[in-house]
PDB file of C-alpha atoms in Angstrom:
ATOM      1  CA  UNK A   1     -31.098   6.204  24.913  1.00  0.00           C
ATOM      2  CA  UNK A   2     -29.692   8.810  22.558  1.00  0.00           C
ATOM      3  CA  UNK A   3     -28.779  12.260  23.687  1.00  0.00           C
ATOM      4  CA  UNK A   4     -31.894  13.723  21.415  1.00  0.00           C
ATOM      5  CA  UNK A   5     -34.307  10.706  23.416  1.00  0.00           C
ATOM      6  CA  UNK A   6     -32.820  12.209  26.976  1.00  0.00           C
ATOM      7  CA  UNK A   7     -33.044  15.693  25.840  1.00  0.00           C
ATOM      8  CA  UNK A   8     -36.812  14.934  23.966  1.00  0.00           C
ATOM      9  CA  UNK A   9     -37.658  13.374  27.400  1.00  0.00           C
ATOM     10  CA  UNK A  10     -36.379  16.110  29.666  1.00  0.00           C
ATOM     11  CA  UNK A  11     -38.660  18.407  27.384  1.00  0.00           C
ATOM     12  CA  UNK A  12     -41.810  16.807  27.850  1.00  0.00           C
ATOM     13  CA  UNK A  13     -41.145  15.691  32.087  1.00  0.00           C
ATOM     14  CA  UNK A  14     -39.939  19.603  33.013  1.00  0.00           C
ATOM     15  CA  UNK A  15     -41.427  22.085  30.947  1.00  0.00           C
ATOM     16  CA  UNK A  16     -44.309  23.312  32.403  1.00  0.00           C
ATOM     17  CA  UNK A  17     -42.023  23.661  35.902  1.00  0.00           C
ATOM     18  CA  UNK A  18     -39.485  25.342  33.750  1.00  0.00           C
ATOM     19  CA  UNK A  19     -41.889  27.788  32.402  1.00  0.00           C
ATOM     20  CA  UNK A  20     -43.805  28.166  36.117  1.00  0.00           C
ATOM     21  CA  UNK A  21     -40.174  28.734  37.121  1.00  0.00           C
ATOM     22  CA  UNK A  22     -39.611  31.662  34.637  1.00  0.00           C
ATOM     23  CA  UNK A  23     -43.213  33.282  34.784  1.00  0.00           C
ATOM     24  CA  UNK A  24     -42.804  33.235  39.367  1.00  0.00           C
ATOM     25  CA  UNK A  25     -39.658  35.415  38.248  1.00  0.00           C
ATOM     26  CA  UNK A  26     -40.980  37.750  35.833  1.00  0.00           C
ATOM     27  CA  UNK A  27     -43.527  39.159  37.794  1.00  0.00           C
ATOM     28  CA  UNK A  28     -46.429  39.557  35.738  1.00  0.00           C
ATOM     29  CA  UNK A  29     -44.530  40.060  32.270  1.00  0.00           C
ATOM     30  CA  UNK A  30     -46.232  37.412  30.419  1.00  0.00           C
ATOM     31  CA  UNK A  31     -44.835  38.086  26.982  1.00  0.00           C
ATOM     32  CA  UNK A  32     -41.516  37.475  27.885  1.00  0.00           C
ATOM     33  CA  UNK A  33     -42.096  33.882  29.605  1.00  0.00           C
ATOM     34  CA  UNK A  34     -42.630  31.856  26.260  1.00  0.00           C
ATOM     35  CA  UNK A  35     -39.546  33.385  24.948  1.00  0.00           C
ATOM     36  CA  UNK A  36     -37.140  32.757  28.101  1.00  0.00           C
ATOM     37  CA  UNK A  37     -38.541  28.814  28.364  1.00  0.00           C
ATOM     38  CA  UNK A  38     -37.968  28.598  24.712  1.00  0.00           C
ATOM     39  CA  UNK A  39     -34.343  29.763  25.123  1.00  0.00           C
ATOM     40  CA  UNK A  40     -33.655  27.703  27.875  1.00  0.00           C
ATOM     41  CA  UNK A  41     -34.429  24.756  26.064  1.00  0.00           C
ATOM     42  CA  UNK A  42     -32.692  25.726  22.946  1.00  0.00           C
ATOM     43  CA  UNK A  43     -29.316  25.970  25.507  1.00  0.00           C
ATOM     44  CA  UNK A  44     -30.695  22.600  26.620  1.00  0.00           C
ATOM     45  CA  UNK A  45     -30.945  21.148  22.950  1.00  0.00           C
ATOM     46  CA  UNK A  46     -27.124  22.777  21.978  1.00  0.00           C
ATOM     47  CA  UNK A  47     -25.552  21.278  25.250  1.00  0.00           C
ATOM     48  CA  UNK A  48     -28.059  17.966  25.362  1.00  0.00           C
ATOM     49  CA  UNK A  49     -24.860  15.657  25.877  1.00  0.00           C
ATOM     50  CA  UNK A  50     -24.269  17.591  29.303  1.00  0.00           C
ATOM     51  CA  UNK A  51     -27.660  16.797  30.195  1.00  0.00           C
ATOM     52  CA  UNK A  52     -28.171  15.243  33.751  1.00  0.00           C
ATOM     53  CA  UNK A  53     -29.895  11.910  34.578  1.00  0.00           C
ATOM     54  CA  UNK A  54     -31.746  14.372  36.845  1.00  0.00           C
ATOM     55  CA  UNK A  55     -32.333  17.414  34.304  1.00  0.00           C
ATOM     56  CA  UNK A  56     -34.596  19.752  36.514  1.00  0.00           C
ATOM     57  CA  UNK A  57     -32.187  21.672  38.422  1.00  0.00           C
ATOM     58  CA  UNK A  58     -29.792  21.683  35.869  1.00  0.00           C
ATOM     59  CA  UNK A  59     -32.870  22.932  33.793  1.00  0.00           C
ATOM     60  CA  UNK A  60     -33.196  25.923  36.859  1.00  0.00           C
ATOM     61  CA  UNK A  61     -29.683  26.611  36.020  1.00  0.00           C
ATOM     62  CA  UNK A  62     -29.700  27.009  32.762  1.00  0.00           C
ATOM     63  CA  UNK A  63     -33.172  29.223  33.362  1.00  0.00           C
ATOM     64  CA  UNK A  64     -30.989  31.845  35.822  1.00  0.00           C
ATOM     65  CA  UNK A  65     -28.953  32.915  33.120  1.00  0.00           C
ATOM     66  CA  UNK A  66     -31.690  33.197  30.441  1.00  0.00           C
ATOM     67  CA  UNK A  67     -33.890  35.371  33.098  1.00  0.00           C
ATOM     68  CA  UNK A  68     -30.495  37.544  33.671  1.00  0.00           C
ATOM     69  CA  UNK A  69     -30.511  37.753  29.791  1.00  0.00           C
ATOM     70  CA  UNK A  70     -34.080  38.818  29.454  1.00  0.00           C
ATOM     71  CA  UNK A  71     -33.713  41.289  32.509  1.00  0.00           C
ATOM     72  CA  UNK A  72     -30.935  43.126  31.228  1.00  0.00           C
ATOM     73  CA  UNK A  73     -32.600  43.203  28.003  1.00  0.00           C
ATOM     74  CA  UNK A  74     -35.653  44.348  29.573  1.00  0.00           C
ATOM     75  CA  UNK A  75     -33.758  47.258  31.514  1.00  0.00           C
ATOM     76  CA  UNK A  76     -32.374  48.278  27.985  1.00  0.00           C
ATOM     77  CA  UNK A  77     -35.546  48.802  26.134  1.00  0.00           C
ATOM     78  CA  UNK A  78     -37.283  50.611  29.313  1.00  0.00           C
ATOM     79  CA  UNK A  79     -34.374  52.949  29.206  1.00  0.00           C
ATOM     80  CA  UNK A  80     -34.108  53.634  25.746  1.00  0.00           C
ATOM     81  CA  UNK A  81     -38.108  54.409  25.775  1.00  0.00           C
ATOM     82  CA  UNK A  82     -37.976  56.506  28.498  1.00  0.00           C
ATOM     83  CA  UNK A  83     -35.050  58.612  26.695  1.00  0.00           C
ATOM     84  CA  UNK A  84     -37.376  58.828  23.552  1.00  0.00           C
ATOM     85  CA  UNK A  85     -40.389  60.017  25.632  1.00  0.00           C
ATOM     86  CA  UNK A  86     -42.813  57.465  24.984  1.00  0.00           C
ATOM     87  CA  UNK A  87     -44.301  55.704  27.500  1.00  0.00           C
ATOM     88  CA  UNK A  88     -47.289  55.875  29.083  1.00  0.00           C
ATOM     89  CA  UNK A  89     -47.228  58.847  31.055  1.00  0.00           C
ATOM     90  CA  UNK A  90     -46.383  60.866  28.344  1.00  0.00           C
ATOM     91  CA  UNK A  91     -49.459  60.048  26.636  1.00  0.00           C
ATOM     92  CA  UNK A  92     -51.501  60.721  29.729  1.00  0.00           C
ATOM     93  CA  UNK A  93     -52.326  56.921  30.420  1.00  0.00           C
ATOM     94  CA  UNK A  94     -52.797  55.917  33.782  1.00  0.00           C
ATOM     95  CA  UNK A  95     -52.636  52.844  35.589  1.00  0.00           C
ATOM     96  CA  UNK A  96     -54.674  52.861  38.917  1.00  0.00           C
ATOM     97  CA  UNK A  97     -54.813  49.795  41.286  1.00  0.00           C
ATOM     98  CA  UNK A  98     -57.818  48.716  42.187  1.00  0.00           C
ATOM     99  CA  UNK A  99     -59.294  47.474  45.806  1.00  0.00           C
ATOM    100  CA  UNK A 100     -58.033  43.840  44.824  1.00  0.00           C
ATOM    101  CA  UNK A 101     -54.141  45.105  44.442  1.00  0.00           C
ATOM    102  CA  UNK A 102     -53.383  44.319  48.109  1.00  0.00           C
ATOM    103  CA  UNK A 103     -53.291  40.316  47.724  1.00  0.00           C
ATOM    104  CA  UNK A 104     -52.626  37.970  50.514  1.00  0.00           C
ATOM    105  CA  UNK A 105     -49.148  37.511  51.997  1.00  0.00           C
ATOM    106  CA  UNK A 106     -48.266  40.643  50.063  1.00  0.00           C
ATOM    107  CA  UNK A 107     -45.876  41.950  52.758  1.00  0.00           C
ATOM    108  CA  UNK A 108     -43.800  38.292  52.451  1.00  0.00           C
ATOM    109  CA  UNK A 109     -43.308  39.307  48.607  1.00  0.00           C
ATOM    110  CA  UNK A 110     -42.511  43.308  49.876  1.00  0.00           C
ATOM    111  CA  UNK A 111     -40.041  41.523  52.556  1.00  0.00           C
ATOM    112  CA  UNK A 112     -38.235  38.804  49.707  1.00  0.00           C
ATOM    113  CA  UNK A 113     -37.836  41.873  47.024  1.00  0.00           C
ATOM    114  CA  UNK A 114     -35.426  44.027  49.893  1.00  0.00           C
ATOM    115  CA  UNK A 115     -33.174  41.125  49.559  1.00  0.00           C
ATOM    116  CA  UNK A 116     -30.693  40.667  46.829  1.00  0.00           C
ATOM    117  CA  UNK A 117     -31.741  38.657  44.196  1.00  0.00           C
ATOM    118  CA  UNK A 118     -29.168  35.640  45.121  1.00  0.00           C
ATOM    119  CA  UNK A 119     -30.978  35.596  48.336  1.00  0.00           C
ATOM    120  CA  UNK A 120     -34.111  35.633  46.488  1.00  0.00           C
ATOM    121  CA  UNK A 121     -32.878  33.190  44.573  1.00  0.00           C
ATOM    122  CA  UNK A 122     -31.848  30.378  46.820  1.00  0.00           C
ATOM    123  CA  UNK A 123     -35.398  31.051  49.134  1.00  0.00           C
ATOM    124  CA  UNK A 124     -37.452  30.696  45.616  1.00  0.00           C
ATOM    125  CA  UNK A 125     -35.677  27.520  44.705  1.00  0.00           C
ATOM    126  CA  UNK A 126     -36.458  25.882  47.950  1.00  0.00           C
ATOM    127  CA  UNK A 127     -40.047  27.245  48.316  1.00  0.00           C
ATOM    128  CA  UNK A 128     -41.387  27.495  45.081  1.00  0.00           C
ATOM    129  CA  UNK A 129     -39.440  25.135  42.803  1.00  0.00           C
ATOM    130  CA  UNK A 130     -39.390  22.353  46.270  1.00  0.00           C
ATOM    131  CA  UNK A 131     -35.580  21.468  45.912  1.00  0.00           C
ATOM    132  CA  UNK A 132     -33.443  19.946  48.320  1.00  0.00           C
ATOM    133  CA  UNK A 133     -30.529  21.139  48.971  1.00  0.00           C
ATOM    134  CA  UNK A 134     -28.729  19.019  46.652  1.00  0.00           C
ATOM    135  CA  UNK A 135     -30.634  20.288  43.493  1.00  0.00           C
ATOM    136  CA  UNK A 136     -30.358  23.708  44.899  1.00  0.00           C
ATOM    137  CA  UNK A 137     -26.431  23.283  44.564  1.00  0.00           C
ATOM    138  CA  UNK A 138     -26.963  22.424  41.006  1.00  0.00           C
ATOM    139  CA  UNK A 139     -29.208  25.271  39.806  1.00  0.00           C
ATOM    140  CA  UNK A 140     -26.922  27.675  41.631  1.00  0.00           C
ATOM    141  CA  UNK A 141     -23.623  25.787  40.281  1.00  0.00           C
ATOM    142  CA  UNK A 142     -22.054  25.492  43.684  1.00  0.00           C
ATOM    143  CA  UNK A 143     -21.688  22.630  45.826  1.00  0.00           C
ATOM    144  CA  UNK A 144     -23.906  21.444  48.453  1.00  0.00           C
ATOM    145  CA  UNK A 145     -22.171  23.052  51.619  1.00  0.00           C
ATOM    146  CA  UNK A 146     -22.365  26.704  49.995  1.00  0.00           C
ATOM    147  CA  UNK A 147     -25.675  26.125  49.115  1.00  0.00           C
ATOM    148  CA  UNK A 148     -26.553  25.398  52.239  1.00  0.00           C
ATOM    149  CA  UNK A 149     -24.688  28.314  53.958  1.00  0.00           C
ATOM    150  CA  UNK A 150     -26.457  30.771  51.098  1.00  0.00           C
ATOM    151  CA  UNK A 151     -30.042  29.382  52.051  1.00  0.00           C
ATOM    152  CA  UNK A 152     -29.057  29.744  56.055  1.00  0.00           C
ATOM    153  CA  UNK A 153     -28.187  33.428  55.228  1.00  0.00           C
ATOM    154  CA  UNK A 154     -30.956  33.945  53.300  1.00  0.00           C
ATOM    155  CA  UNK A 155     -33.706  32.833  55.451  1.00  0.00           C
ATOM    156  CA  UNK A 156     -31.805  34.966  58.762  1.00  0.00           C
ATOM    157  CA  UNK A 157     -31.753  37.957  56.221  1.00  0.00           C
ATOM    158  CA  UNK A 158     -35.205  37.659  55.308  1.00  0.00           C
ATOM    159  CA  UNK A 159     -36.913  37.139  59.140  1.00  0.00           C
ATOM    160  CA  UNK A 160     -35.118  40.268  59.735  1.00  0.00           C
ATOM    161  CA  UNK A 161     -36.251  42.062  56.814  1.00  0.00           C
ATOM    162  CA  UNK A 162     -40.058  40.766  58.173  1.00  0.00           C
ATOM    163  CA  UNK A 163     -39.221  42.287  61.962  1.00  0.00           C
ATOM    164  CA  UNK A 164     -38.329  45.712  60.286  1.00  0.00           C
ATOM    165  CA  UNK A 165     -41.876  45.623  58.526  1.00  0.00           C
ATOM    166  CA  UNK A 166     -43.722  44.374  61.420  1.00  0.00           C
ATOM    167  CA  UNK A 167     -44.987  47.430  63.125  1.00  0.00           C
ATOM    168  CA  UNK A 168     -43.774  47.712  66.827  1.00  0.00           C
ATOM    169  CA  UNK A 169     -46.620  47.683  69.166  1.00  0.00           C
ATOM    170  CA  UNK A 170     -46.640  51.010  71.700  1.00  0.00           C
ATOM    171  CA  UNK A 171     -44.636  50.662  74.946  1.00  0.00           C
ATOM    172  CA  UNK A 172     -47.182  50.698  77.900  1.00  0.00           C
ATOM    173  CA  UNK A 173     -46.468  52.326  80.541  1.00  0.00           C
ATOM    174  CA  UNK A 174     -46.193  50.860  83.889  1.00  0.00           C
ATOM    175  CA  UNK A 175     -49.441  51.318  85.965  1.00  0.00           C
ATOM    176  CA  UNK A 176     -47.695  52.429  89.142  1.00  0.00           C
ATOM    177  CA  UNK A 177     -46.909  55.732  87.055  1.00  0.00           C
ATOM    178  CA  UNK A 178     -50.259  56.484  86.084  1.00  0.00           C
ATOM    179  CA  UNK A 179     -52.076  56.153  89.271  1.00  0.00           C
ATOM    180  CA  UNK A 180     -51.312  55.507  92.931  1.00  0.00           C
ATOM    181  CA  UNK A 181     -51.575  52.623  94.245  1.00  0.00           C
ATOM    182  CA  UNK A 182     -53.650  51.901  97.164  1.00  0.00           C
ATOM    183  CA  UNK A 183     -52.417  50.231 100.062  1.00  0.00           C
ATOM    184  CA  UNK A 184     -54.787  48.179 101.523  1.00  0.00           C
ATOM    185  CA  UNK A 185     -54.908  46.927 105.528  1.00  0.00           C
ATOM    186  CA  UNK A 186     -55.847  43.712 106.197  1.00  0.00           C
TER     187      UNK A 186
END
């Protein structure tokens, strides 16, 4: 097969994971998905020699650094139109959330956005995008044992940042300091 074949093949087997990929990671901006997947596989089309017998991952890699891209980007314009004064607030829009705004497993999403976002990462690979290990190591471009290590971490990090939410239930106290006890002959 040629390099356009693998690359042509790639595109039709992964895209729609890519773009679930991109869309899981930017949370509700919708606009922006279309033109992240569509970069990543115009890096994919410039580079299709490098192109992996097993493309996803790499695909996942390649996706990081276009959602870094599009982040920063994003950050830029929000700055520059809160410096000019025109967003929404200064127009006296409003967005409440309605009764439906408190979703299921919410507090796992609250507990996965404390953690830095190569923590995030490595958890959203495994548990949203399914990889093993070994395709972990290639979307992250480090080997195997690191990637290991930095899902390990990640997962500790994370139960710990789910005991810190979880509210502590009320020490009782011990019933022998609330009333006598009674003694009782036999």
């Amino acid at each position: 097969m040629s390099n356009d074949e693998i690359f042509a093949a790639a595109y039709r087997e992964h895209y729609w994971a890519v773009s679930r990929y991109v869309a899981r990671r930017l949370d509700g901006r919708a606009g922006e998905v279309e033109e992240v997947v569509a970069e990543v596989f115009t890096v994919a089309w410039r580079r299709r020699a490098d192109l992996p017998a097993a493309a996803l991952p790499w695909l996942y890699g390649v996706a990081r650094n276009c959602l870094a891209n599009a982040v920063r980007g994003h950050g830029r314009r929000r700055r520059l139109v809160h410096r000019l004064g025109n967003d929404d607030t200064a127009h006296g829009r409003h967005i409440a959330a309605g009764p439906e705004a408190d979703t299921p497993g919410a507090w796992v999403h609250e507990a996965l956005t404390r953690l830095s976002a190569a923590d995030q990462e490595v958890l959203r690979l495994t548990a949203w995008e399914q990889l093993g290990i070994e395709e972990v190591a290639v979307a992250l471009g480090c080997g195997s044992r690191a990637a290991s290590m930095r899902l390990h971490r990640a997962r500790r990090r994370l139960r710990a940042e789910i005991d810190r939410m979880r509210p502590q239930p009320p020490i009782a106290e011990h019933a022998c300091t609330t009333a006598p006890k009674e003694h009782g002959h036999g």
